[in-house]
Structure formats: structure tokens, C-alpha cells
C-alpha atoms as a printed R data frame, in Angstrom:
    type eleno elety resid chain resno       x       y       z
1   ATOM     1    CA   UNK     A     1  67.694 139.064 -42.336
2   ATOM     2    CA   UNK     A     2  64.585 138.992 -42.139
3   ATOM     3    CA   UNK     A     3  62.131 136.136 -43.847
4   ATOM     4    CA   UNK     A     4  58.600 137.839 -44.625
5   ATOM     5    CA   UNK     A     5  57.331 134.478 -45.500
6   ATOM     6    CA   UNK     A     6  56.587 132.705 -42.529
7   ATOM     7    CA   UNK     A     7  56.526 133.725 -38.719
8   ATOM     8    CA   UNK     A     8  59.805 133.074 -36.699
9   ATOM     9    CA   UNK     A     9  57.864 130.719 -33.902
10  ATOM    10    CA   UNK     A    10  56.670 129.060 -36.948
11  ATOM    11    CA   UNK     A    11  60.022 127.982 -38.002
12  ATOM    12    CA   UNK     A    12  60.960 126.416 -34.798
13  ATOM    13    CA   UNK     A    13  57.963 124.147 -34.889
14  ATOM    14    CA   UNK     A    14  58.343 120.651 -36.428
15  ATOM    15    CA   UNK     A    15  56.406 119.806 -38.972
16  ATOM    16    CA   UNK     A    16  54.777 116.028 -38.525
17  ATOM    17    CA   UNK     A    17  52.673 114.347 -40.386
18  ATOM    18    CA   UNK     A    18  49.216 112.973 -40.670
19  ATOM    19    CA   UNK     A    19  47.939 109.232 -40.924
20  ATOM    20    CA   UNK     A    20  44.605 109.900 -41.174
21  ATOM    21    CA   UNK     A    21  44.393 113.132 -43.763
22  ATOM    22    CA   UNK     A    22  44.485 111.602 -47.480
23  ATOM    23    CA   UNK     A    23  45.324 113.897 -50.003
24  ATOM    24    CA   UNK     A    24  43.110 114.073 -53.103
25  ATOM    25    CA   UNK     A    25  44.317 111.876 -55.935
26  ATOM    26    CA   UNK     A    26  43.953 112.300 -59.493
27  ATOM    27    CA   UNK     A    27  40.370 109.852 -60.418
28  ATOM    28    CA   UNK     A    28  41.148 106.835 -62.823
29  ATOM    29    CA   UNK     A    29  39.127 107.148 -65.960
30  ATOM    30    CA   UNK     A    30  37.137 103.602 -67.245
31  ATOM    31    CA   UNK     A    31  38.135 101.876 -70.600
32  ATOM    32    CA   UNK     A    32  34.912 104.022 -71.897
33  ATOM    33    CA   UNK     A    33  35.284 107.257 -71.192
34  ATOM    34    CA   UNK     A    34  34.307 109.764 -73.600
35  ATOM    35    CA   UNK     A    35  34.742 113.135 -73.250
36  ATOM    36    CA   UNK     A    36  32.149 116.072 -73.602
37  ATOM    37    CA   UNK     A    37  30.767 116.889 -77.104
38  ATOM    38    CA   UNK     A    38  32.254 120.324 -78.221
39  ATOM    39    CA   UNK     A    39  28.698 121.351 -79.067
40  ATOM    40    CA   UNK     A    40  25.981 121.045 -76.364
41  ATOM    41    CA   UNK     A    41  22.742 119.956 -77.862
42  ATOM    42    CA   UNK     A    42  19.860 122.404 -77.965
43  ATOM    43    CA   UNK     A    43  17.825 124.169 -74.812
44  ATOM    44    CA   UNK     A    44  14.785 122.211 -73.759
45  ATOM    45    CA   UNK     A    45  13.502 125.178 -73.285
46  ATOM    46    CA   UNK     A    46  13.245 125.705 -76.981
47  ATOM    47    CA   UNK     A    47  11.308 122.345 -77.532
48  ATOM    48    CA   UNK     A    48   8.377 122.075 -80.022
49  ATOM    49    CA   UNK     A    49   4.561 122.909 -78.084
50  ATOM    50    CA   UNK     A    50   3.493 120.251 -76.323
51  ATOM    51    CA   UNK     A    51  -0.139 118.735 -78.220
52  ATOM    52    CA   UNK     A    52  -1.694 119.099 -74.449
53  ATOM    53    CA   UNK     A    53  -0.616 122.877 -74.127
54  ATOM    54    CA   UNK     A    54   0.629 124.541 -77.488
55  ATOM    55    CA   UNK     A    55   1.546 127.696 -75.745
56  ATOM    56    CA   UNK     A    56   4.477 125.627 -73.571
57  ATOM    57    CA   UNK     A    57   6.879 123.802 -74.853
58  ATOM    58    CA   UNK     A    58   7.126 120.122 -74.042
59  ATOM    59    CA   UNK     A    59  10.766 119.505 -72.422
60  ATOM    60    CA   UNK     A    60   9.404 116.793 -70.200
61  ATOM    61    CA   UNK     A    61   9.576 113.459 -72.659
62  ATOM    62    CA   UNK     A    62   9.124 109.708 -72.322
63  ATOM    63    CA   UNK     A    63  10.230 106.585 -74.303
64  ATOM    64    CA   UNK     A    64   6.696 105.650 -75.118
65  ATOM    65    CA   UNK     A    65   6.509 109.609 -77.001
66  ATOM    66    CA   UNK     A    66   4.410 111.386 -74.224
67  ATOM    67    CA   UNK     A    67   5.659 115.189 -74.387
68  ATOM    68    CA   UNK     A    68   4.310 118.203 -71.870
69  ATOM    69    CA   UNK     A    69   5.267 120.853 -69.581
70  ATOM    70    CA   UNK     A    70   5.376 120.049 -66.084
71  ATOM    71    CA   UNK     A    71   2.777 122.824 -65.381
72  ATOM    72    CA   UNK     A    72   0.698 120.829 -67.110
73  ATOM    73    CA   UNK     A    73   1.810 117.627 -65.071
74  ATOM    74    CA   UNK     A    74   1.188 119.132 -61.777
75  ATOM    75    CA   UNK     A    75  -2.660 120.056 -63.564
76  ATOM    76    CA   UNK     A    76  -3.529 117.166 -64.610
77  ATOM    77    CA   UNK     A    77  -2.128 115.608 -60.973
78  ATOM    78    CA   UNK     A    78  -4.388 118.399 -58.946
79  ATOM    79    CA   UNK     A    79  -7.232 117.071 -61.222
80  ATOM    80    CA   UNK     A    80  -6.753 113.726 -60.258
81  ATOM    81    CA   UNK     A    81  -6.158 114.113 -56.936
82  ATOM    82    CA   UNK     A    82  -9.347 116.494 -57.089
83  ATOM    83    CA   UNK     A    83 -11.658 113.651 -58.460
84  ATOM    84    CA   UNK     A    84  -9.864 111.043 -56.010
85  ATOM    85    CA   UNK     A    85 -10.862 113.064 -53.141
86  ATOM    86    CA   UNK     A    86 -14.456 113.767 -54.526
87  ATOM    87    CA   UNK     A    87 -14.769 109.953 -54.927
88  ATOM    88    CA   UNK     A    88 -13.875 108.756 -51.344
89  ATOM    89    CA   UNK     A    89 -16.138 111.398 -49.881
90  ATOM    90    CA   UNK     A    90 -19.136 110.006 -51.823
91  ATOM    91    CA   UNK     A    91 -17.858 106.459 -51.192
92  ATOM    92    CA   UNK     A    92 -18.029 107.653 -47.312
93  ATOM    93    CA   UNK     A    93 -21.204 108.412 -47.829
94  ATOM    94    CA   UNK     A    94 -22.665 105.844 -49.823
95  ATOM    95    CA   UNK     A    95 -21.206 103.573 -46.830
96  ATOM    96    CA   UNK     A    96 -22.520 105.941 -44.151
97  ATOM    97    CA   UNK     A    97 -26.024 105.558 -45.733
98  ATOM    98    CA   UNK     A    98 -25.984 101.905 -46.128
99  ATOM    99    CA   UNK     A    99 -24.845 101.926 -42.090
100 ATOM   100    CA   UNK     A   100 -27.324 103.966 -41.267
101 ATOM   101    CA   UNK     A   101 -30.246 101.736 -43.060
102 ATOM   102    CA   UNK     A   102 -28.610  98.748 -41.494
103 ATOM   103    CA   UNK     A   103 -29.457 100.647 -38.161
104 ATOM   104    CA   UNK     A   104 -32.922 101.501 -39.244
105 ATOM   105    CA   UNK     A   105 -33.826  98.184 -40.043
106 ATOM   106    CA   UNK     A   106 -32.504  96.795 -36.658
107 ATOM   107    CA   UNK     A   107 -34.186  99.346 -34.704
108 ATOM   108    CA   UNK     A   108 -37.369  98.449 -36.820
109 ATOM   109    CA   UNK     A   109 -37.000  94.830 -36.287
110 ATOM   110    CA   UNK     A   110 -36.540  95.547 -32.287
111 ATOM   111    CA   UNK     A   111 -39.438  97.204 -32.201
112 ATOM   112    CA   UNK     A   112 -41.605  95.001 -33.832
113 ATOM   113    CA   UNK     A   113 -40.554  92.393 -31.114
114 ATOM   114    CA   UNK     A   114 -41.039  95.074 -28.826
115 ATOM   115    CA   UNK     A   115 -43.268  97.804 -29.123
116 ATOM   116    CA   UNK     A   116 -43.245 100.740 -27.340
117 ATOM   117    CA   UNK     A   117 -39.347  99.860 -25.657
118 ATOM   118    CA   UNK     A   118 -37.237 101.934 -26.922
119 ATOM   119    CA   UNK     A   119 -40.071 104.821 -26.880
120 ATOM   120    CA   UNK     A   120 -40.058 105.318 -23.087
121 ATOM   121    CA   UNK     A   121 -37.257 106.374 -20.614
122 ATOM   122    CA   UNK     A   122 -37.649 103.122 -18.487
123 ATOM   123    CA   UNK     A   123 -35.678 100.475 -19.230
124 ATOM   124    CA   UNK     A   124 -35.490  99.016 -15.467
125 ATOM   125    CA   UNK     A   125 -38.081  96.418 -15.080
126 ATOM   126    CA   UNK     A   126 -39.945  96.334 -11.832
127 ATOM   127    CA   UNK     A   127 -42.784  94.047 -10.214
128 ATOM   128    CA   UNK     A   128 -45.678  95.145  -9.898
129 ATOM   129    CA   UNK     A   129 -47.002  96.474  -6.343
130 ATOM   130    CA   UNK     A   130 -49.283  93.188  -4.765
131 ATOM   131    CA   UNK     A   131 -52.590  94.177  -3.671
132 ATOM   132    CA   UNK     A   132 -54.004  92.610  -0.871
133 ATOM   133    CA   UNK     A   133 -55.887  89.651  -2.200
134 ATOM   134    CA   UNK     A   134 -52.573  88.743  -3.632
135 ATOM   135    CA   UNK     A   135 -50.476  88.727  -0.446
136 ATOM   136    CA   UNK     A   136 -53.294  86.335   1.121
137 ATOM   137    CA   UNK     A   137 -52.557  84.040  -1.735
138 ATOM   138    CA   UNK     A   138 -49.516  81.357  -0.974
139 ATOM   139    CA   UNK     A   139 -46.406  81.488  -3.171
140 ATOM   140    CA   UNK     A   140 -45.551  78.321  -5.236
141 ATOM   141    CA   UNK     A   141 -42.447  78.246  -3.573
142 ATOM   142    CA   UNK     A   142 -43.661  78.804   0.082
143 ATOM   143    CA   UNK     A   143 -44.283  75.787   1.994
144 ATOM   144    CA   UNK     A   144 -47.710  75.774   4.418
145 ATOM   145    CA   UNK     A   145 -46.779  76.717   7.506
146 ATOM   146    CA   UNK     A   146 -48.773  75.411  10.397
147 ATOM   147    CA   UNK     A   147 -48.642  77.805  13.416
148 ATOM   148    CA   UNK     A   148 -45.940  75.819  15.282
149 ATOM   149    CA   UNK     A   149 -43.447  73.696  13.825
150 ATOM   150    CA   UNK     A   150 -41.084  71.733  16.187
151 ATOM   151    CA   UNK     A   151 -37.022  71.789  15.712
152 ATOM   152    CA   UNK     A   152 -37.359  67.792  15.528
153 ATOM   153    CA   UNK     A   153 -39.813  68.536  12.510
154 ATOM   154    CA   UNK     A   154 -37.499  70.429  10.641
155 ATOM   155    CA   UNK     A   155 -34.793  68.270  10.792
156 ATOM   156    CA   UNK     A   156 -36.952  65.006   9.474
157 ATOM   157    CA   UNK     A   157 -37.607  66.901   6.002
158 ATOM   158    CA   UNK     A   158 -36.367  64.182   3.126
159 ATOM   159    CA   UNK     A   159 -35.596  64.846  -0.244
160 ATOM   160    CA   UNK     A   160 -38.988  64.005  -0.991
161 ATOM   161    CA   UNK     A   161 -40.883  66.780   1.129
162 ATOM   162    CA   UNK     A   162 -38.222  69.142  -1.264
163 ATOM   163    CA   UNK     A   163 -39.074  67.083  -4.668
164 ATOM   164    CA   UNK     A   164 -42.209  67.824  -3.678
165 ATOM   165    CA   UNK     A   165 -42.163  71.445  -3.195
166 ATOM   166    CA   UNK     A   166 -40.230  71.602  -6.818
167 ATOM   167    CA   UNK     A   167 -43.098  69.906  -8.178
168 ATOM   168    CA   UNK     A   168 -45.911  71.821  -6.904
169 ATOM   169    CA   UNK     A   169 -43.523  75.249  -8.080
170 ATOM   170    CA   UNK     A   170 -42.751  74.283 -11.343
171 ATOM   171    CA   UNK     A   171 -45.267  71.049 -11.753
172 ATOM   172    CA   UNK     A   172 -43.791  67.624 -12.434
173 ATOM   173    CA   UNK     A   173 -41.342  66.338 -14.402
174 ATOM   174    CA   UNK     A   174 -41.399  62.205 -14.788
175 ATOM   175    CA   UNK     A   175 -37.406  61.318 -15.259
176 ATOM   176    CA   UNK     A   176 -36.481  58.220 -17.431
């Protein structure tokens, strides 16, 4: 005898079961369940025209009344998103213009203070070359300087000899 039903290895296998597989329960209805009207109510699809768009009907509706098609949603979105984009890109350049005077008036201002700067390619600033007369002349800063001037000389300078050379560079200055 043979059973067509199962396969005879099958049958020698135990069967064991499962703690972790649930098996599906029936759900457990609330106090308010009511079930399905026997009628559905009628396609949205067959709505009235929407007063935006009278050729489509308005199945998209709101609490406050507003009625439309969503192609005419996704228009009137394009449109605004059209005029929001048209907006910044003036506001850009309303604020690139005012920028750009703010500049103007700067580099107007700079070269009022200094004319002829910012014209030229040389920005380093560089002594003039001395002539000759003006290398015969004695720096300010330079001491006289007899022809020979002893080591014991040197080291009896005072603070005064150097006050004095400060004053005769950069004139004198009474303290007090």
C-alpha cells in the first residue's frame, strides 16, 4: 500500500514545532464597527465642472468649498513657482546693483583721496633716487662725524648726546 499523499522519508521525519512562527488570528472588531454600505457612493470622476476649469470635473474638494482638478492644481503650482523664480532673480539683481553702486561709490571716494592710484600698475612705493647735492647734505638722524673718533669717546656718550640727536631729528618735545 502505497500512500500518494506524502513522500515515505517524509513520514519518518518528526514533526516539531515552532516558538517563534505565530499563526494569523482572526482581528477583534471595536465597539463601532460598521460595516460597508451596500451601495458605494458615486465616481468622483463624475463630479460637477470645476468653476476654474468647466471642461474637468472637480473631484479634488476642501471643507472651506474649494473644488478643481488636480491638473489644474499642478497649473496653478507651475505658475507660482514660475513667478517665485522670476522674483528672486530680479531680487538678485536689484541686490547685485545696489552692491555694485556700493563699490562705485567706494572706488569714487578712494580716488578722490587719491587720484591717479588705482589708475597705474604701481602700487610699490619707492624713494626717490638722491642726486648729488642731496648726498652732501647730513641726515637728521646722522650724527657729525669728525674724522677720528676715539673708542674712549664712544663709550662716554650719555643719554643726553642721544636726547639730543632725537631732538634735532624730530625737533623738541618739552615733557611735563
Amino acid at each position: 500500500m502505497h500512500d500518494e499523499r506524502s513522500h515515505p522519508l517524509l513520514q519518518q521525519t518528526p514533526l516539531s514545532v515552532n516558538p517563534f512562527i505565530d499563526l494569523p488570528k482572526p482581528p477583534t472588531l471595536p465597539h463601532n464597527y460598521a460595516s460597508l454600505p451596500s451601495t458605494l457612493p458615486p465616481s468622483s470622476l463624475s463630479a460637477p465642472p470645476a468653476p476654474s476649469n468647466p471642461e474637468l470635473p472637480a473631484y479634488v474638494t476642501s471643507s472651506s468649498g474649494f473644488a478643481a482638478h488636480p491638473a489644474t492644481i499642478i497649473a496653478q503650482n507651475k505658475a507660482l513657482l514660475k513667478q517665485l523664480t522670476k522674483q528672486r532673480t530680479e531680487a538678485e539683481k536689484k541686490v547685485k546693483a545696489w552692491e555694485q553702486s556700493i563699490a562705485d561709490r567706494e572706488l569714487a571716494d578712494k580716488r578722490l583721496r587719491a587720484p591717479g592710484w588705482l589708475d597705474s600698475e604701481q602700487h610699490l612705493l619707492q624713494p626717490n633716487k638722491q642726486s648729488e647735492k642731496d648726498r652732501e647734505q647730513v641726515s637728521l638722524m646722522d650724527e657729525p662725524a669728525p674724522a677720528m673718533i676715539e673708542e674712549s669717546d664712544k663709550r662716554e656718550r650719555t643719554a643726553e648726546d642721544m636726547g639730543a640727536a632725537m631732538d634735532r631729528a624730530f625737533g623738541r618735545s618739552e615733557m611735563g
